[in-house]
Structure formats: C-alpha cells, structure tokens
C-alpha cells in the first residue's frame, strides 16, 4: 500500500512538473517571440530620449538653459529653490510638452506593434514576462543576437 502511494505521489509530482514546464515552454508561440524580439530591438535602438524632449520643450518657453540647469540641479540635489509664478508656468509647459512627446512615442510604438500583427496588450504581456523571467530573457537574447548579426 505504501509503495503504491509513493508511486502515485511520484507520478503526481512528475506530472505537475511536466505541466509547469509545458506551460512555460508554450506560453508564447515562436512567431510571437520573434515579433516581440523585432519590436523590442527597435525599441532599444530608438528609445524615448528624455534629454532631447526636454531641450525641444525648453526652446518653446522663455526659460533660459542656464536657469533650467539651476532648477534641475537643485531638484536633483534635493534643495529647495524659489520659483517665480512665470517659472512655475514654464515648467508646467515643459512637462506637458514632454508628456506629449512621450505619448507620441508610445503611439508610434503601438502602431509598430499593430503593423507586426500583434495586439499591444499581447506585446506588453510578453514584455512583462520578459522582465520577470531569466530563462525567457536568455531565449530572447539569443534571438536578438541572431537578428543583430
């Protein structure tokens, strides 16, 4: 009786391990992974450039580069800085313009995802899995390296 129970327990564990492995392996199709790699490579090659966005936004305000540098350095250092109402308004304008740039970047990324016959929700699902799973990262890295060469 004990031998039979041990055998059933062993088979149960073996079955559950193989199911987990099977789910892991088939979580995404090979085509989806290749599409993800293609889009992710594009995303790495063309990231959202915060500095350029800030410079472009700054040019549309009356705030000088020197003053903006002082403000940013103070904020980074955790120092309090006195801002005029006009400066506060200009900083809000810069923030809004940068958010608009980022929204445009995201829209272009979503268009690229859709152009590659993938739903953006699926792309983000794969991307989240990619960031949380080392084995999957290694698999993607191998495909990425093949596409880069």
Coordinates of N, CA and C in Angstrom, one line a residue:
X1 N 0.8 -1.2 0.0 CA 0.0 0.0 0.0 C 0.9 1.3 0.0
X2 N 1.9 1.3 0.9 CA 2.8 2.4 0.9 C 3.5 2.6 -0.4
X3 N 4.0 1.5 -1.0 CA 4.7 1.5 -2.2 C 3.8 2.1 -3.3
X4 N 2.5 1.8 -3.3 CA 1.6 2.3 -4.3 C 1.4 3.8 -4.1
X5 N 1.3 4.2 -2.9 CA 1.1 5.6 -2.5 C 2.3 6.4 -3.0
X6 N 3.5 5.9 -2.7 CA 4.7 6.6 -3.1 C 4.8 6.7 -4.6
X7 N 4.4 5.7 -5.3 CA 4.4 5.7 -6.8 C 3.4 6.7 -7.3
X8 N 2.3 6.8 -6.7 CA 1.2 7.7 -7.2 C 1.7 9.2 -6.9
X9 N 2.3 9.4 -5.7 CA 2.9 10.7 -5.4 C 4.0 11.1 -6.3
X10 N 4.9 10.1 -6.7 CA 5.9 10.4 -7.6 C 5.4 10.8 -9.0
X11 N 4.4 10.0 -9.4 CA 3.8 10.3 -10.7 C 3.0 11.6 -10.7
X12 N 2.4 12.0 -9.6 CA 1.7 13.3 -9.5 C 2.7 14.4 -9.6
X13 N 3.8 14.3 -8.9 CA 4.9 15.3 -8.9 C 5.5 15.4 -10.3
X14 N 5.7 14.3 -10.9 CA 6.3 14.3 -12.3 C 5.3 14.9 -13.3
X15 N 4.0 14.6 -13.1 CA 3.0 15.2 -14.0 C 2.9 16.7 -13.8
X16 N 2.9 17.2 -12.5 CA 2.8 18.6 -12.3 C 4.0 19.4 -12.8
X17 N 5.2 18.8 -12.6 CA 6.4 19.4 -13.1 C 6.4 19.5 -14.6
X18 N 6.0 18.4 -15.3 CA 5.9 18.5 -16.7 C 4.9 19.4 -17.3
X19 N 3.8 19.6 -16.5 CA 2.8 20.6 -16.9 C 3.3 22.0 -16.8
X20 N 4.0 22.2 -15.7 CA 4.5 23.6 -15.5 C 5.6 23.9 -16.6
X21 N 6.4 22.9 -16.9 CA 7.4 23.1 -17.9 C 6.8 23.3 -19.3
X22 N 5.7 22.5 -19.5 CA 5.0 22.6 -20.8 C 4.4 24.0 -20.9
X23 N 3.7 24.5 -19.8 CA 3.1 25.8 -19.9 C 4.2 26.9 -20.1
X24 N 5.3 26.7 -19.5 CA 6.4 27.7 -19.6 C 6.9 27.7 -21.0
X25 N 7.1 26.5 -21.6 CA 7.6 26.4 -22.9 C 6.7 26.9 -24.0
X26 N 5.4 26.7 -23.8 CA 4.4 27.1 -24.8 C 3.6 28.3 -24.4
X27 N 4.2 29.1 -23.5 CA 3.5 30.3 -23.1 C 3.3 31.3 -24.2
X28 N 4.2 31.4 -25.1 CA 4.2 32.2 -26.3 C 4.6 31.4 -27.5
X29 N 4.0 31.7 -28.6 CA 4.4 31.0 -29.8 C 5.7 31.5 -30.3
X30 N 6.4 30.7 -31.1 CA 7.7 31.1 -31.7 C 7.5 32.4 -32.5
X31 N 6.4 32.5 -33.2 CA 6.2 33.6 -34.1 C 6.0 34.9 -33.2
X32 N 5.3 34.7 -32.1 CA 5.1 35.9 -31.2 C 6.4 36.3 -30.6
X33 N 7.3 35.3 -30.2 CA 8.6 35.7 -29.6 C 9.4 36.4 -30.7
X34 N 9.4 35.9 -31.9 CA 10.2 36.6 -32.9 C 9.7 38.0 -33.2
X35 N 8.4 38.2 -33.2 CA 7.8 39.5 -33.4 C 8.2 40.4 -32.2
X36 N 8.1 39.9 -31.0 CA 8.5 40.6 -29.8 C 9.9 41.1 -29.9
X37 N 10.8 40.2 -30.3 CA 12.2 40.5 -30.4 C 12.5 41.6 -31.4
X38 N 11.8 41.5 -32.6 CA 11.9 42.5 -33.6 C 11.5 43.9 -33.1
X39 N 10.3 44.0 -32.4 CA 9.8 45.2 -31.9 C 10.7 45.7 -30.7
X40 N 11.1 44.8 -29.8 CA 11.9 45.2 -28.7 C 13.3 45.7 -29.1
X41 N 13.8 45.1 -30.2 CA 15.1 45.6 -30.8 C 14.9 47.0 -31.3
X42 N 13.8 47.3 -31.9 CA 13.5 48.6 -32.4 C 13.4 49.6 -31.3
X43 N 12.7 49.1 -30.2 CA 12.6 50.0 -29.0 C 13.9 50.3 -28.4
X44 N 14.8 49.3 -28.3 CA 16.1 49.5 -27.8 C 17.0 50.5 -28.7
X45 N 16.8 50.3 -30.0 CA 17.6 51.1 -30.9 C 17.1 52.5 -31.0
X46 N 15.8 52.7 -30.7 CA 15.2 54.0 -30.8 C 14.4 54.4 -29.5
X47 N 15.1 54.5 -28.4 CA 14.4 54.8 -27.1 C 13.9 56.2 -27.0
X48 N 12.9 56.4 -26.1 CA 12.5 57.8 -25.9 C 13.6 58.6 -25.3
X49 N 14.0 59.7 -25.9 CA 15.1 60.5 -25.5 C 14.6 61.6 -24.6
X50 N 14.7 61.5 -23.3 CA 14.2 62.5 -22.4 C 14.9 63.8 -22.5
X51 N 16.2 63.7 -22.7 CA 17.0 65.0 -22.8 C 16.7 65.8 -24.0
X52 N 16.5 65.1 -25.1 CA 16.1 65.8 -26.4 C 14.7 66.4 -26.3
X53 N 13.8 65.6 -25.7 CA 12.5 66.1 -25.5 C 12.5 67.4 -24.6
X54 N 13.3 67.3 -23.5 CA 13.3 68.5 -22.6 C 13.9 69.7 -23.3
X55 N 15.0 69.5 -24.1 CA 15.6 70.6 -24.9 C 14.6 71.2 -25.8
X56 N 13.9 70.3 -26.5 CA 12.9 70.8 -27.5 C 11.8 71.6 -26.8
X57 N 11.3 71.1 -25.7 CA 10.3 71.8 -24.9 C 10.8 73.1 -24.4
X58 N 12.0 73.1 -23.9 CA 12.6 74.3 -23.3 C 12.7 75.4 -24.4
X59 N 13.0 75.1 -25.6 CA 13.1 76.0 -26.7 C 11.7 76.7 -26.9
X60 N 10.6 76.1 -26.5 CA 9.3 76.7 -26.7 C 8.9 77.5 -25.5
X61 N 9.8 77.8 -24.6 CA 9.4 78.6 -23.4 C 10.4 79.8 -23.3
X62 N 10.2 80.6 -22.4 CA 11.1 81.8 -22.2 C 12.1 81.5 -21.1
X63 N 12.1 80.3 -20.6 CA 13.1 79.9 -19.6 C 14.5 79.7 -20.3
X64 N 15.5 80.2 -19.7 CA 16.8 80.0 -20.3 C 17.4 78.6 -19.9
X65 N 18.4 78.2 -20.7 CA 19.0 76.9 -20.4 C 19.7 77.0 -19.1
X66 N 20.3 78.1 -18.8 CA 21.1 78.3 -17.6 C 20.2 78.1 -16.3
X67 N 19.0 78.8 -16.4 CA 18.1 78.8 -15.3 C 17.5 77.3 -15.2
X68 N 17.2 76.7 -16.3 CA 16.7 75.3 -16.2 C 17.7 74.4 -15.6
X69 N 19.0 74.6 -15.9 CA 20.0 73.8 -15.3 C 20.1 74.0 -13.8
X70 N 20.0 75.2 -13.4 CA 20.0 75.5 -11.9 C 18.8 74.8 -11.2
X71 N 17.6 74.9 -11.8 CA 16.4 74.3 -11.3 C 16.6 72.8 -11.2
X72 N 17.1 72.2 -12.3 CA 17.2 70.7 -12.3 C 18.3 70.3 -11.3
X73 N 19.4 71.0 -11.2 CA 20.4 70.6 -10.2 C 19.9 70.7 -8.8
X74 N 19.1 71.7 -8.5 CA 18.6 71.9 -7.2 C 17.6 70.8 -6.9
X75 N 16.8 70.5 -7.8 CA 15.8 69.4 -7.6 C 16.5 68.0 -7.4
X76 N 17.5 67.8 -8.2 CA 18.3 66.5 -8.1 C 19.0 66.4 -6.8
X77 N 19.5 67.5 -6.3 CA 20.2 67.5 -5.0 C 19.3 67.5 -3.8
X78 N 18.0 67.8 -4.1 CA 17.0 67.8 -3.0 C 17.0 69.1 -2.3
X79 N 17.5 70.2 -3.0 CA 17.5 71.5 -2.4 C 16.2 72.2 -2.9
X80 N 15.8 73.1 -2.0 CA 14.6 73.8 -2.3 C 15.0 75.1 -3.1
X81 N 14.2 75.4 -4.1 CA 14.6 76.5 -4.9 C 13.3 77.4 -5.1
X82 N 13.5 78.7 -5.0 CA 12.4 79.6 -5.1 C 12.1 79.9 -6.6
X83 N 10.9 79.6 -7.0 CA 10.5 79.8 -8.4 C 9.5 80.9 -8.5
X84 N 9.6 81.7 -9.5 CA 8.6 82.7 -9.8 C 7.3 82.0 -10.3
X85 N 6.2 82.7 -10.3 CA 5.0 82.2 -10.9 C 5.2 81.9 -12.4
X86 N 5.9 82.8 -13.1 CA 6.2 82.6 -14.5 C 7.1 81.3 -14.7
X87 N 8.0 81.1 -13.9 CA 8.9 79.9 -14.0 C 8.1 78.6 -13.7
X88 N 7.2 78.7 -12.8 CA 6.3 77.6 -12.5 C 5.5 77.2 -13.7
X89 N 5.0 78.3 -14.3 CA 4.1 78.1 -15.5 C 4.9 77.5 -16.7
X90 N 6.1 78.0 -16.8 CA 7.0 77.5 -17.9 C 7.4 76.0 -17.6
X91 N 7.6 75.7 -16.4 CA 7.9 74.3 -16.1 C 6.7 73.4 -16.3
X92 N 5.6 73.8 -16.1 CA 4.4 73.1 -16.4 C 4.2 72.9 -17.9
X93 N 4.6 73.9 -18.6 CA 4.5 73.9 -20.1 C 5.5 72.8 -20.6
X94 N 6.7 72.9 -20.0 CA 7.8 71.9 -20.4 C 7.3 70.5 -20.1
X95 N 6.7 70.3 -18.9 CA 6.2 69.0 -18.5 C 5.2 68.5 -19.5
X96 N 4.2 69.4 -19.8 CA 3.1 69.0 -20.8 C 3.7 68.6 -22.1
X97 N 4.7 69.4 -22.6 CA 5.2 69.1 -23.9 C 6.0 67.8 -23.9
X98 N 6.7 67.5 -22.9 CA 7.4 66.2 -22.8 C 6.4 65.1 -22.7
X99 N 5.3 65.3 -22.0 CA 4.3 64.2 -21.9 C 3.7 64.0 -23.3
X100 N 3.5 65.0 -24.0 CA 3.0 64.9 -25.4 C 4.0 64.1 -26.3
X101 N 5.3 64.5 -26.1 CA 6.3 63.7 -26.9 C 6.3 62.3 -26.5
X102 N 6.2 62.0 -25.2 CA 6.2 60.6 -24.8 C 4.9 59.8 -25.3
X103 N 3.8 60.5 -25.3 CA 2.6 59.9 -25.8 C 2.7 59.6 -27.3
X104 N 3.4 60.5 -28.0 CA 3.6 60.3 -29.5 C 4.5 59.1 -29.7
X105 N 5.6 59.0 -28.8 CA 6.5 57.9 -28.9 C 5.7 56.6 -28.7
X106 N 4.9 56.5 -27.6 CA 4.1 55.4 -27.3 C 3.1 55.0 -28.4
X107 N 2.5 56.0 -29.0 CA 1.6 55.8 -30.1 C 2.3 55.2 -31.3
X108 N 3.5 55.7 -31.6 CA 4.3 55.1 -32.7 C 4.7 53.7 -32.4
X109 N 5.1 53.4 -31.1 CA 5.4 52.0 -30.7 C 4.2 51.1 -30.9
X110 N 3.0 51.6 -30.4 CA 1.8 50.8 -30.6 C 1.5 50.5 -32.1
X111 N 1.7 51.5 -32.9 CA 1.5 51.4 -34.3 C 2.4 50.3 -34.9
X112 N 3.7 50.3 -34.4 CA 4.7 49.3 -34.9 C 4.2 47.9 -34.5
X113 N 3.7 47.8 -33.2 CA 3.3 46.5 -32.7 C 2.1 46.0 -33.6
X114 N 1.2 46.9 -33.9 CA 0.0 46.5 -34.7 C 0.4 46.2 -36.1
X115 N 1.4 47.0 -36.6 CA 1.8 46.7 -38.0 C 2.5 45.3 -38.1
X116 N 2.9 44.8 -37.0 CA 3.5 43.5 -37.0 C 2.6 42.4 -36.5
X117 N 1.3 42.7 -36.7 CA 0.2 41.8 -36.4 C 0.2 41.2 -35.0
X118 N 0.4 42.1 -34.1 CA 0.3 41.8 -32.7 C -0.5 42.8 -31.9
X119 N -1.3 42.4 -31.0 CA -2.0 43.3 -30.2 C -1.1 43.9 -29.1
X120 N -1.3 45.2 -28.9 CA -0.4 45.9 -27.9 C -0.5 45.2 -26.5
X121 N -1.6 44.7 -26.2 CA -1.8 44.1 -24.9 C -0.9 42.8 -24.8
X122 N -0.9 42.1 -25.9 CA -0.1 40.9 -26.0 C 1.4 41.2 -25.9
X123 N 1.8 42.3 -26.6 CA 3.2 42.7 -26.6 C 3.6 43.0 -25.2
X124 N 2.8 43.8 -24.5 CA 3.1 44.2 -23.1 C 3.1 43.0 -22.2
X125 N 2.2 42.0 -22.4 CA 2.2 40.7 -21.7 C 3.6 40.0 -21.8
X126 N 4.0 39.9 -23.1 CA 5.3 39.3 -23.3 C 6.4 40.1 -22.7
X127 N 6.4 41.4 -22.8 CA 7.4 42.3 -22.3 C 7.5 42.1 -20.8
X128 N 6.3 42.1 -20.1 CA 6.3 41.9 -18.6 C 6.9 40.6 -18.2
X129 N 6.6 39.5 -19.0 CA 7.1 38.2 -18.8 C 8.6 38.2 -19.0
X130 N 9.0 38.9 -20.0 CA 10.5 39.0 -20.3 C 11.2 39.6 -19.2
X131 N 10.7 40.7 -18.6 CA 11.3 41.4 -17.5 C 11.3 40.5 -16.2
X132 N 10.5 39.5 -16.1 CA 10.4 38.8 -14.8 C 10.9 37.3 -14.9
X133 N 11.4 36.9 -16.1 CA 11.9 35.5 -16.3 C 13.2 35.5 -16.9
X134 N 14.2 35.0 -16.2 CA 15.6 35.0 -16.6 C 15.8 34.0 -17.8
X135 N 15.1 32.9 -17.8 CA 15.2 31.9 -18.9 C 14.7 32.5 -20.1
X136 N 13.6 33.2 -20.0 CA 13.0 33.8 -21.2 C 13.9 34.9 -21.7
X137 N 14.5 35.6 -20.8 CA 15.4 36.7 -21.2 C 16.6 36.1 -22.0
X138 N 17.1 35.0 -21.6 CA 18.2 34.3 -22.3 C 17.7 33.9 -23.7
X139 N 16.5 33.3 -23.8 CA 16.0 32.9 -25.1 C 15.8 34.1 -26.0
X140 N 15.3 35.2 -25.5 CA 15.1 36.4 -26.3 C 16.5 37.0 -26.7
X141 N 17.5 36.9 -25.8 CA 18.8 37.4 -26.1 C 19.4 36.7 -27.2
X142 N 19.2 35.4 -27.3 CA 19.8 34.6 -28.4 C 19.1 35.0 -29.7
X143 N 17.8 35.2 -29.7 CA 17.1 35.6 -30.9 C 17.6 37.0 -31.3
X144 N 17.7 37.9 -30.3 CA 18.1 39.3 -30.6 C 19.5 39.3 -31.2
X145 N 20.4 38.5 -30.7 CA 21.8 38.4 -31.3 C 21.8 37.9 -32.7
X146 N 20.9 36.9 -33.0 CA 20.8 36.4 -34.3 C 20.3 37.5 -35.3
X147 N 19.3 38.3 -34.8 CA 18.8 39.4 -35.7 C 19.7 40.5 -35.8
X148 N 20.6 40.7 -34.8 CA 21.5 41.8 -34.9 C 22.7 41.5 -35.8
X149 N 23.0 40.3 -36.0 CA 24.1 39.9 -36.9 C 23.8 39.8 -38.3

